[in-house]
Amino acid sequence: MTATRPSRPLPAGRPGGPRLRRVLVRVSFGLLVALAVLPALPGVGDSALFTLTLMLTSVAVAVNWNLTGGFTGYVDFGHAVWFGTGAYTTAILMSLQTNGPQVGWAAPPAIALGAVVAGALAAAIGRATMRLKGPYFSIAMLGTFVAVREIVRVSGGLTGGGVGLTLPPYLNRPLFYYIQLALVAGLVAFTWWLRGTRFGAALVAIREDEVGAEMRGINTTRLKVIVFSFAGFSTGLFGGLWAYQNTFVDPDIAFVEIRTVDAVMGTMLGGLGTVAGPVVGAVVLFWMREVLWANLLDYHLIAQGVLLIVIVLFLPRGLVGIVDPRGASITAMWRRWLGRGAHPETQEEES
Amino acid sequence: MTALLDARGVVKRFGGLTAVDGVNISVGAGELVGLIGPNGSGKTTLFDCLSRVSAIDSGSISFDGVDITRRRPHQVARLGLARTFQLIRVYRELTVSENMELSIQWRRIGTTRLFGRTDAATRRRVESLLEFLMLSRLRHERAGALSGGQRRLLEIGMALMSEPRLLLLDEATSGVNPTLVSEIADRLQEVNSNGVAILLVEHNVGFVAELCHRVVVLDRGAKLAEGTPSQVMADPAVIEAYFGAEGE
Amino acid sequence: MRHVAALVTVTALILGLAACGADEGAPAGTDEAATGTSFTGTVRIGAALSETGKFAVEGRDSRQGYDTWVRWVNEVYGGIRIGDRSYAAEIVYYDDESDADTAANLVQKLIDEDGVDFLLGPYSSGLTTGASAIAEANNVLMVEGNGTSDTMFERGFRNLFLVATIASDYTKSAIEAVAARGARTAVIAYEDTSFPTAVANGARRHLEANGIEVLAMETYPKDIQDASAIMTKFRDLAPDIFVGGGHYNDAVLFVNAAKELGFVPDGMLITVGPSNPKLIGELGEDVEGVLGPTQWEPVMAYEGPYFGAASDYAAYYESLWGEQPVYQAASATASALALHLAVEAAGTTETDAVREALYALEADTFYGPISFDERGVNTAKPMGTVQVQDGKIRVVAPGEAAVADLVYPLAGSSEGGTASTAERLAQMLINGIALGGMYTLLVLGFSIIWGVMGVINFAHGEFVMIGAYMAWLANDIWVVDPFVTVPLVFLVMMLVGFVTQRLLVNRVIDRPHLVSLLVMFAVAIILQNVMKVVFSADFRRADTVLDGVWQVAGEVTVPVTRFWILVVALVVAGGLSLFLSRSRLGKSIRAAAQNRETARIVGIDVAKVYAATFAICIGITGVAGALVSPVLAVQPFQGPPLTLKAFAITAMAGLGSVRGALGGAMVLGLVEAGLAIYIPQIGTNLAVVASFVLLVVALVVRPQGLFKGLRPVDATAA
């Protein structure tokens, strides 16, 4: 068994608590405003906005992954499958054609339905795979990811097979940027709120000790599947948006392993099981990759591998954990996690 | 006294090994019953069966007249059966208060109030229980930082949070320093006198003798003896089971 | 307050990075006009090309092609003449990293920020699709020669022009040539992505138009490692012609599989590969007689007033870059040239006028004739066909460009008939068992490590890969047979295992599964990319004397190499089983697997046991890699599918159980062989999924594993 870490309790009345939370809310708000006015700055053109939109997508996927992986403790290695499902559903609906005029759906309902389909699929699959624990669950989800990709590939009639589907093009980078910004902000705010509810607390209990939680009256199966379905739904939503902006999907760009890897690494880098963790981590990882790619060419993946080892061995609580000692620790995965606890009024606040 | 918990003919097998072999056990409302037996006699496995953490291969279990043989653990918990574990299960990264708050009676919440926050009534109950268990000053400590004995008390407190009618305690004194053991005994007495039935698994035979109205002895998965503590301690079969090897 | 300061710093950092990110890194380089001549101005052209990523090689060739034109226009031709003035040519490049999103984004940047007048295309249909959409939306002309999928030209775009032959016509001249020599039946295999699908569909059309019956048309997944299942199916149909399409690496797989199975049709036409001398280097005489399309060869008989004949162009190219041009470079130069001529004909850089000029263009060039139809496709230029003859690449079709005669049918082509149902079944069983033997050897090491040490070695496939590369190197440099390298590989890999265990695995043994999984995963990524940097991503293959097939009964054959692999696998499995049950070290290993603490108490040096276990297992894994080097593609990324298969088999069949590994491997092998052979069209795709579906089903149905291993699997226990 791993040794117990020394506790750093925050005694009642310590200023770091609620004040920290107020500061954080202000900083986040400021950040949001900054991001909102960014497009108006000179020199920020369409391609810069596109890059930022991709960054926001990464953040969204990481935040969603964190719901299942960080809060609930079910490390999903196939998370990108929901992204692809949403993307493909949207693409299929928008590129529908009969022999006559185009009957393709408009974007908003297509994307919405993409999210719904992804969520429904997650509900069905979660019910089966969440019976498994630890690495078995992780690998079963990876298997699901591979299987769905191949099924999409061979269902040429519906999905266009390996050749893919083209969506009606609509290039308005600023619009997509704002939509994505609003959705991501909403998602993060939702996660923040969720963690303070009993539901959020129950998720943490499931992560900390599922058997104990079950024994204390928490219907673990139902809660797990609910959060898994939501994560699937939400990820599918961003998948649909991405498909529309990309104007093209094929099995190998809609279902990419690296999207899951980025979500996992970003969340771990930022701090598993925290609210800010996946946001911070995904952003840092995104920019690191841009920089690494530009300068290190062939070596950037090697660097990422090294980074992963460093994170896992030396930075188990993530970046947020440097600032806040009560972040979740990767190394104590099954026992020593931190969500934010049952109610927000306690003194010990973390970011 | 009507039986609150009534288990009949419980059988549990693991591969080729029969861990629990046709055991009948019952606990009446308000009773304090001890379950003892040498290592490997199947006590914890029986607990797992009773609390529905494990499925049984045959037999039946009923709680307060409801057949719970196929129910899931959380359903059984909501009916009023609480349990602690041999290897203490608390939420180590959370604080003591948070642990307690998470152990409310979830049946009262239902799905709609799941998205609310902890209310004042719950917080009051947490405070009073923590005081009862003398853990109040530790309320903001990480549960993982507590000593073994303190964690045991916390776990008992978490079990009590849900206002159970029957408490299954697995090795409540193991790993606890002796001074704390009598504290625990006192607390359990008090809980029991408030109407909570208790079934406890114990190695510490003295603890059992002092506390329990009735004792059940298991050996190799089967019930060996049952009766008052003094009856059971004097039973030659029991003595043999415990000290058999040394009795040459 | 310390917290606040840190957070503010982080916020500032993020905003700062965001602002920096708006300027997407330095351009990859611009070419400036030579200062010799005086130009009135510059015509700026933009190009996103792959300098890094999977198309890096072709991207470099394309860039050299574009630069050839720039140098020629500015230094030889005297600049682009618009009216009576001369303008220098300048191309602004960015690296699209072989990524479609990046290419599209860079094109946007070239238009918005660099203000280019025109665009030249990236490499590959995938990237060109998105990039051209941006060009179309912004009404900027793009001329290209390296993205040939038909789908791109069915969108009704007005700003995209292709100088090369379109994908669906890739096989036309070859098919016409073999039809003229009496071919009557054919089979087609293609990768289920945009470009190969276009080629395959076109091939089908041309085959049928020439009276050749298509007996089967099968797809295969993108990351296929082994084409033998498809080839077995085809061999049993006994066609005259085999048409296979994908990318360079698939050529290696097809030729290899055909040889392994004794499948020698009268003609073998492979879409990408035969025109590349590298293939001959890799496969030697096995590729003799294979046909392939080529957009252009230096020996073709085309010529024009700009660069002269094809050979003149090649000489000029060589003087600039020190190597002969491949067709990707020639296509690039031709695209730039077409644009150039159109600008001169229009007398302006104004988009609409140049577009009209492009539609009206009719030119003869070193590359062939150029004339665009209403889709923007150059329909005047036919696709060439080459054949490997005596180790050289010779143009054999169409007539006007040919320099040699087509050899048809191929020497040694089999006379076999089609297989009966019983024979198919027998073949499937043999293939399945052979596959099972291979998997057994590949899984053993992984299973034992997990069972004994509780470590899930996610870099397992990479150790296989290293063993494979070792055998390939020995084969390539010293002509040593892979089977002979086994003892050496075993020893070296044992050492590698020992070192890895000491350095890394020891640190993570006590931690939960996730940690060891992630660390090994990181190690895998590192190893893959190091090997890629050293050896490139090209598929390799080792040669063994134990190759070919044994004709068993009628159409049923036993692949020799795999048979011997099976033998080795059984020997190793048996030996390992005996070792674990009888020897002292073996018993210590089993004890340590059951319960570490108890083993320690009994006096077993658990650390030593772990080291020994890991070393032995990596040794076995390396040997497995060496032995499959003649059978599976040796390439830096061959690892992950194998690791995942190992996981699936082990989790299903029991941790550390030798019998389980054998049984599970056999089950998987038979399922994969069955799917590939019996399911038409998509069988191979499904086989890829098989291991996962089996795993998920097995875990959900029986979480404790199918066999009893050294350590219990309980997938539902926390």
GROMACS .gro file of N, CA and C in nm, chain A residues 56-162:
model
  321
   56LEU      N    1  -1.024   2.537  -2.804
   56LEU     CA    2  -1.146   2.527  -2.723
   56LEU      C    3  -1.206   2.387  -2.734
   57THR      N    4  -1.199   2.329  -2.853
   57THR     CA    5  -1.249   2.193  -2.869
   57THR      C    6  -1.170   2.098  -2.780
   58SER      N    7  -1.038   2.111  -2.780
   58SER     CA    8  -0.957   2.025  -2.692
   58SER      C    9  -0.997   2.042  -2.547
   59VAL      N   10  -1.019   2.166  -2.508
   59VAL     CA   11  -1.059   2.191  -2.369
   59VAL      C   12  -1.190   2.120  -2.339
   60ALA      N   13  -1.284   2.133  -2.430
   60ALA     CA   14  -1.415   2.071  -2.408
   60ALA      C   15  -1.402   1.921  -2.392
   61VAL      N   16  -1.325   1.859  -2.480
   61VAL     CA   17  -1.311   1.713  -2.472
   61VAL      C   18  -1.246   1.674  -2.339
   62ALA      N   19  -1.146   1.752  -2.297
   62ALA     CA   20  -1.079   1.722  -2.171
   62ALA      C   21  -1.173   1.737  -2.052
   63VAL      N   22  -1.249   1.845  -2.051
   63VAL     CA   23  -1.343   1.867  -1.940
   63VAL      C   24  -1.444   1.753  -1.933
   64ASN      N   25  -1.493   1.712  -2.048
   64ASN     CA   26  -1.588   1.600  -2.050
   64ASN      C   27  -1.523   1.471  -2.004
   65TRP      N   28  -1.403   1.447  -2.047
   65TRP     CA   29  -1.333   1.326  -2.006
   65TRP      C   30  -1.316   1.325  -1.855
   66ASN      N   31  -1.285   1.442  -1.803
   66ASN     CA   32  -1.262   1.455  -1.659
   66ASN      C   33  -1.386   1.417  -1.579
   67LEU      N   34  -1.503   1.437  -1.636
   67LEU     CA   35  -1.624   1.401  -1.563
   67LEU      C   36  -1.626   1.252  -1.530
   68THR      N   37  -1.592   1.172  -1.630
   68THR     CA   38  -1.589   1.028  -1.604
   68THR      C   39  -1.456   0.986  -1.543
   69GLY      N   40  -1.349   1.037  -1.596
   69GLY     CA   41  -1.219   0.991  -1.552
   69GLY      C   42  -1.173   1.052  -1.422
   70GLY      N   43  -1.192   1.184  -1.411
   70GLY     CA   44  -1.141   1.253  -1.293
   70GLY      C   45  -1.238   1.247  -1.176
   71PHE      N   46  -1.361   1.285  -1.200
   71PHE     CA   47  -1.459   1.286  -1.090
   71PHE      C   48  -1.498   1.147  -1.046
   72THR      N   49  -1.531   1.063  -1.145
   72THR     CA   50  -1.588   0.934  -1.110
   72THR      C   51  -1.483   0.823  -1.105
   73GLY      N   52  -1.364   0.850  -1.159
   73GLY     CA   53  -1.258   0.751  -1.148
   73GLY      C   54  -1.259   0.642  -1.252
   74TYR      N   55  -1.337   0.659  -1.357
   74TYR     CA   56  -1.338   0.558  -1.463
   74TYR      C   57  -1.257   0.612  -1.581
   75VAL      N   58  -1.136   0.563  -1.593
   75VAL     CA   59  -1.043   0.615  -1.694
   75VAL      C   60  -1.078   0.558  -1.830
   76ASP      N   61  -1.129   0.644  -1.915
   76ASP     CA   62  -1.182   0.600  -2.043
   76ASP      C   63  -1.078   0.621  -2.153
   77PHE      N   64  -1.026   0.511  -2.210
   77PHE     CA   65  -0.927   0.523  -2.315
   77PHE      C   66  -0.990   0.531  -2.453
   78GLY      N   67  -1.119   0.536  -2.461
   78GLY     CA   68  -1.182   0.541  -2.593
   78GLY      C   69  -1.272   0.661  -2.608
   79HIS      N   70  -1.251   0.762  -2.528
   79HIS     CA   71  -1.342   0.877  -2.520
   79HIS      C   72  -1.370   0.940  -2.655
   80ALA      N   73  -1.268   0.939  -2.742
   80ALA     CA   74  -1.285   1.004  -2.872
   80ALA      C   75  -1.398   0.943  -2.954
   81VAL      N   76  -1.446   0.827  -2.915
   81VAL     CA   77  -1.554   0.764  -2.992
   81VAL      C   78  -1.681   0.849  -2.990
   82TRP      N   79  -1.706   0.920  -2.881
   82TRP     CA   80  -1.828   1.004  -2.876
   82TRP      C   81  -1.813   1.124  -2.968
   83PHE      N   82  -1.691   1.174  -2.974
   83PHE     CA   83  -1.663   1.285  -3.064
   83PHE      C   84  -1.694   1.245  -3.206
   84GLY      N   85  -1.640   1.132  -3.245
   84GLY     CA   86  -1.661   1.084  -3.381
   84GLY      C   87  -1.807   1.051  -3.409
   85THR      N   88  -1.876   0.996  -3.308
   85THR     CA   89  -2.016   0.963  -3.329
   85THR      C   90  -2.097   1.088  -3.357
   86GLY      N   91  -2.074   1.192  -3.275
   86GLY     CA   92  -2.144   1.318  -3.299
   86GLY      C   93  -2.109   1.375  -3.435
   87ALA      N   94  -1.980   1.370  -3.468
   87ALA     CA   95  -1.935   1.424  -3.595
   87ALA      C   96  -2.004   1.353  -3.711
   88TYR      N   97  -2.005   1.220  -3.707
   88TYR     CA   98  -2.063   1.145  -3.817
   88TYR      C   99  -2.213   1.161  -3.827
   89THR      N  100  -2.282   1.161  -3.714
   89THR     CA  101  -2.427   1.178  -3.719
   89THR      C  102  -2.460   1.312  -3.785
   90THR      N  103  -2.389   1.414  -3.741
   90THR     CA  104  -2.411   1.546  -3.801
   90THR      C  105  -2.382   1.542  -3.950
   91ALA      N  106  -2.271   1.481  -3.987
   91ALA     CA  107  -2.235   1.477  -4.129
   91ALA      C  108  -2.338   1.401  -4.211
   92ILE      N  109  -2.382   1.289  -4.158
   92ILE     CA  110  -2.480   1.210  -4.232
   92ILE      C  111  -2.607   1.290  -4.253
   93LEU      N  112  -2.654   1.354  -4.148
   93LEU     CA  113  -2.778   1.429  -4.159
   93LEU      C  114  -2.765   1.548  -4.253
   94MET      N  115  -2.650   1.613  -4.247
   94MET     CA  116  -2.638   1.733  -4.329
   94MET      C  117  -2.608   1.702  -4.475
   95SER      N  118  -2.561   1.581  -4.503
   95SER     CA  119  -2.528   1.553  -4.641
   95SER      C  120  -2.630   1.460  -4.705
   96LEU      N  121  -2.745   1.445  -4.643
   96LEU     CA  122  -2.850   1.360  -4.698
   96LEU      C  123  -2.890   1.408  -4.837
   97GLN      N  124  -2.901   1.308  -4.924
   97GLN     CA  125  -2.941   1.345  -5.059
   97GLN      C  126  -3.039   1.244  -5.111
   98THR      N  127  -3.137   1.289  -5.178
   98THR     CA  128  -3.222   1.195  -5.252
   98THR      C  129  -3.197   1.223  -5.399
   99ASN      N  130  -3.272   1.160  -5.483
   99ASN     CA  131  -3.250   1.181  -5.626
   99ASN      C  132  -3.286   1.322  -5.670
  100GLY      N  133  -3.359   1.386  -5.586
  100GLY     CA  134  -3.403   1.521  -5.624
  100GLY      C  135  -3.316   1.626  -5.558
  101PRO      N  136  -3.378   1.725  -5.504
  101PRO     CA  137  -3.301   1.833  -5.440
  101PRO      C  138  -3.241   1.785  -5.308
  102GLN      N  139  -3.145   1.857  -5.262
  102GLN     CA  140  -3.078   1.823  -5.138
  102GLN      C  141  -3.175   1.833  -5.022
  103VAL      N  142  -3.181   1.726  -4.941
  103VAL     CA  143  -3.270   1.734  -4.825
  103VAL      C  144  -3.191   1.736  -4.696
  104GLY      N  145  -3.066   1.771  -4.707
  104GLY     CA  146  -2.981   1.772  -4.589
  104GLY      C  147  -3.035   1.863  -4.480
  105TRP      N  148  -3.015   1.820  -4.357
  105TRP     CA  149  -3.063   1.899  -4.243
  105TRP      C  150  -2.981   2.026  -4.228
  106ALA      N  151  -3.040   2.120  -4.161
  106ALA     CA  152  -2.966   2.241  -4.126
  106ALA      C  153  -2.871   2.206  -4.012
  107ALA      N  154  -2.777   2.294  -3.991
  107ALA     CA  155  -2.671   2.263  -3.894
  107ALA      C  156  -2.721   2.246  -3.751
  108PRO      N  157  -2.794   2.342  -3.696
  108PRO     CA  158  -2.826   2.330  -3.553
  108PRO      C  159  -2.899   2.200  -3.517
  109PRO      N  160  -3.007   2.162  -3.587
  109PRO     CA  161  -3.069   2.035  -3.547
  109PRO      C  162  -2.978   1.914  -3.572
  110ALA      N  163  -2.897   1.922  -3.679
  110ALA     CA  164  -2.808   1.809  -3.707
  110ALA      C  165  -2.707   1.791  -3.596
  111ILE      N  166  -2.649   1.900  -3.553
  111ILE     CA  167  -2.549   1.893  -3.447
  111ILE      C  168  -2.615   1.847  -3.318
  112ALA      N  169  -2.734   1.901  -3.291
  112ALA     CA  170  -2.804   1.862  -3.169
  112ALA      C  171  -2.832   1.712  -3.170
  113LEU      N  172  -2.879   1.662  -3.283
  113LEU     CA  173  -2.909   1.519  -3.288
  113LEU      C  174  -2.780   1.437  -3.278
  114GLY      N  175  -2.673   1.493  -3.333
  114GLY     CA  176  -2.545   1.424  -3.319
  114GLY      C  177  -2.511   1.403  -3.173
  115ALA      N  178  -2.534   1.508  -3.094
  115ALA     CA  179  -2.506   1.497  -2.951
  115ALA      C  180  -2.598   1.393  -2.887
  116VAL      N  181  -2.724   1.395  -2.926
  116VAL     CA  182  -2.819   1.301  -2.866
  116VAL      C  183  -2.781   1.157  -2.899
  117VAL      N  184  -2.745   1.133  -3.023
  117VAL     CA  185  -2.706   0.997  -3.062
  117VAL      C  186  -2.584   0.952  -2.983
  118ALA      N  187  -2.486   1.043  -2.972
  118ALA     CA  188  -2.366   1.008  -2.897
  118ALA      C  189  -2.402   0.976  -2.752
  119GLY      N  190  -2.490   1.057  -2.694
  119GLY     CA  191  -2.531   1.034  -2.556
  119GLY      C  192  -2.604   0.902  -2.540
  120ALA      N  193  -2.692   0.871  -2.636
  120ALA     CA  194  -2.766   0.746  -2.628
  120ALA      C  195  -2.672   0.627  -2.639
  121LEU      N  196  -2.578   0.637  -2.731
  121LEU     CA  197  -2.480   0.530  -2.746
  121LEU      C  198  -2.399   0.512  -2.619
  122ALA      N  199  -2.362   0.626  -2.558
  122ALA     CA  200  -2.286   0.620  -2.434
  122ALA      C  201  -2.368   0.553  -2.325
  123ALA      N  202  -2.495   0.584  -2.319
  123ALA     CA  203  -2.581   0.523  -2.217
  123ALA      C  204  -2.584   0.372  -2.234
  124ALA      N  205  -2.599   0.328  -2.360
  124ALA     CA  206  -2.607   0.184  -2.386
  124ALA      C  207  -2.476   0.114  -2.356
  125ILE      N  208  -2.368   0.172  -2.405
  125ILE     CA  209  -2.238   0.106  -2.388
  125ILE      C  210  -2.191   0.117  -2.244
  126GLY      N  211  -2.217   0.231  -2.181
  126GLY     CA  212  -2.173   0.249  -2.043
  126GLY      C  213  -2.233   0.145  -1.951
  127ARG      N  214  -2.357   0.113  -1.977
  127ARG     CA  215  -2.424   0.013  -1.893
  127ARG      C  216  -2.346  -0.118  -1.891
  128ALA      N  217  -2.289  -0.153  -2.004
  128ALA     CA  218  -2.213  -0.279  -2.011
  128ALA      C  219  -2.070  -0.260  -1.962
  129THR      N  220  -2.001  -0.163  -2.017
  129THR     CA  221  -1.859  -0.153  -1.986
  129THR      C  222  -1.832  -0.102  -1.846
  130MET      N  223  -1.924  -0.026  -1.789
  130MET     CA  224  -1.894   0.027  -1.656
  130MET      C  225  -1.909  -0.078  -1.547
  131ARG      N  226  -1.942  -0.197  -1.588
  131ARG     CA  227  -1.938  -0.306  -1.491
  131ARG      C  228  -1.794  -0.348  -1.468
  132LEU      N  229  -1.706  -0.309  -1.560
  132LEU     CA  230  -1.567  -0.348  -1.549
  132LEU      C  231  -1.490  -0.241  -1.474
  133LYS      N  232  -1.381  -0.282  -1.414
  133LYS     CA  233  -1.305  -0.186  -1.335
  133LYS      C  234  -1.167  -0.163  -1.390
  134GLY      N  235  -1.110  -0.051  -1.349
  134GLY     CA  236  -0.969  -0.026  -1.375
  134GLY      C  237  -0.930  -0.040  -1.520
  135PRO      N  238  -0.816  -0.105  -1.544
  135PRO     CA  239  -0.767  -0.112  -1.681
  135PRO      C  240  -0.860  -0.189  -1.773
  136TYR      N  241  -0.945  -0.276  -1.718
  136TYR     CA  242  -1.037  -0.351  -1.802
  136TYR      C  243  -1.139  -0.257  -1.863
  137PHE      N  244  -1.186  -0.167  -1.784
  137PHE     CA  245  -1.279  -0.067  -1.838
  137PHE      C  246  -1.208   0.016  -1.944
  138SER      N  247  -1.087   0.062  -1.910
  138SER     CA  248  -1.014   0.146  -2.004
  138SER      C  249  -0.996   0.079  -2.138
  139ILE      N  250  -0.954  -0.046  -2.134
  139ILE     CA  251  -0.927  -0.115  -2.259
  139ILE      C  252  -1.057  -0.152  -2.329
  140ALA      N  253  -1.159  -0.184  -2.254
  140ALA     CA  254  -1.287  -0.213  -2.318
  140ALA      C  255  -1.336  -0.090  -2.394
  141MET      N  256  -1.313   0.028  -2.338
  141MET     CA  257  -1.354   0.149  -2.409
  141MET      C  258  -1.268   0.173  -2.531
  142LEU      N  259  -1.140   0.141  -2.520
  142LEU     CA  260  -1.054   0.152  -2.638
  142LEU      C  261  -1.104   0.059  -2.747
  143GLY      N  262  -1.142  -0.060  -2.705
  143GLY     CA  263  -1.198  -0.155  -2.800
  143GLY      C  264  -1.325  -0.103  -2.864
  144THR      N  265  -1.408  -0.039  -2.782
  144THR     CA  266  -1.530   0.019  -2.837
  144THR      C  267  -1.496   0.121  -2.944
  145PHE      N  268  -1.399   0.204  -2.914
  145PHE     CA  269  -1.357   0.308  -3.007
  145PHE      C  270  -1.315   0.247  -3.141
  146VAL      N  271  -1.226   0.148  -3.134
  146VAL     CA  272  -1.178   0.084  -3.257
  146VAL      C  273  -1.293   0.019  -3.332
  147ALA      N  274  -1.380  -0.048  -3.256
  147ALA     CA  275  -1.491  -0.118  -3.320
  147ALA      C  276  -1.584  -0.021  -3.392
  148VAL      N  277  -1.618   0.088  -3.326
  148VAL     CA  278  -1.709   0.184  -3.390
  148VAL      C  279  -1.646   0.243  -3.514
  149ARG      N  280  -1.516   0.271  -3.506
  149ARG     CA  281  -1.451   0.327  -3.624
  149ARG      C  282  -1.459   0.231  -3.741
  150GLU      N  283  -1.433   0.104  -3.714
  150GLU     CA  284  -1.439   0.008  -3.823
  150GLU      C  285  -1.580  -0.011  -3.875
  151ILE      N  286  -1.677  -0.009  -3.784
  151ILE     CA  287  -1.816  -0.023  -3.828
  151ILE      C  288  -1.853   0.094  -3.917
  152VAL      N  289  -1.811   0.213  -3.880
  152VAL     CA  290  -1.837   0.330  -3.964
  152VAL      C  291  -1.770   0.311  -4.100
  153ARG      N  292  -1.648   0.257  -4.096
  153ARG     CA  293  -1.574   0.242  -4.220
  153ARG      C  294  -1.641   0.146  -4.315
  154VAL      N  295  -1.696   0.038  -4.260
  154VAL     CA  296  -1.752  -0.062  -4.351
  154VAL      C  297  -1.899  -0.037  -4.383
  155SER      N  298  -1.962   0.059  -4.319
  155SER     CA  299  -2.102   0.086  -4.350
  155SER      C  300  -2.111   0.192  -4.458
  156GLY      N  301  -2.048   0.163  -4.569
  156GLY     CA  302  -2.036   0.262  -4.675
  156GLY      C  303  -2.166   0.327  -4.715
  157GLY      N  304  -2.272   0.246  -4.720
  157GLY     CA  305  -2.399   0.301  -4.764
  157GLY      C  306  -2.444   0.419  -4.681
  158LEU      N  307  -2.425   0.409  -4.553
  158LEU     CA  308  -2.473   0.517  -4.465
  158LEU      C  309  -2.368   0.624  -4.443
  159THR      N  310  -2.244   0.579  -4.427
  159THR     CA  311  -2.141   0.673  -4.381
  159THR      C  312  -2.043   0.712  -4.489
  160GLY      N  313  -2.060   0.660  -4.611
  160GLY     CA  314  -1.962   0.693  -4.713
  160GLY      C  315  -1.833   0.615  -4.698
  161GLY      N  316  -1.827   0.525  -4.603
  161GLY     CA  317  -1.711   0.439  -4.590
  161GLY      C  318  -1.581   0.514  -4.569
  162GLY      N  319  -1.475   0.457  -4.621
  162GLY     CA  320  -1.345   0.516  -4.602
  162GLY      C  321  -1.329   0.648  -4.675
   0.00000   0.00000   0.00000
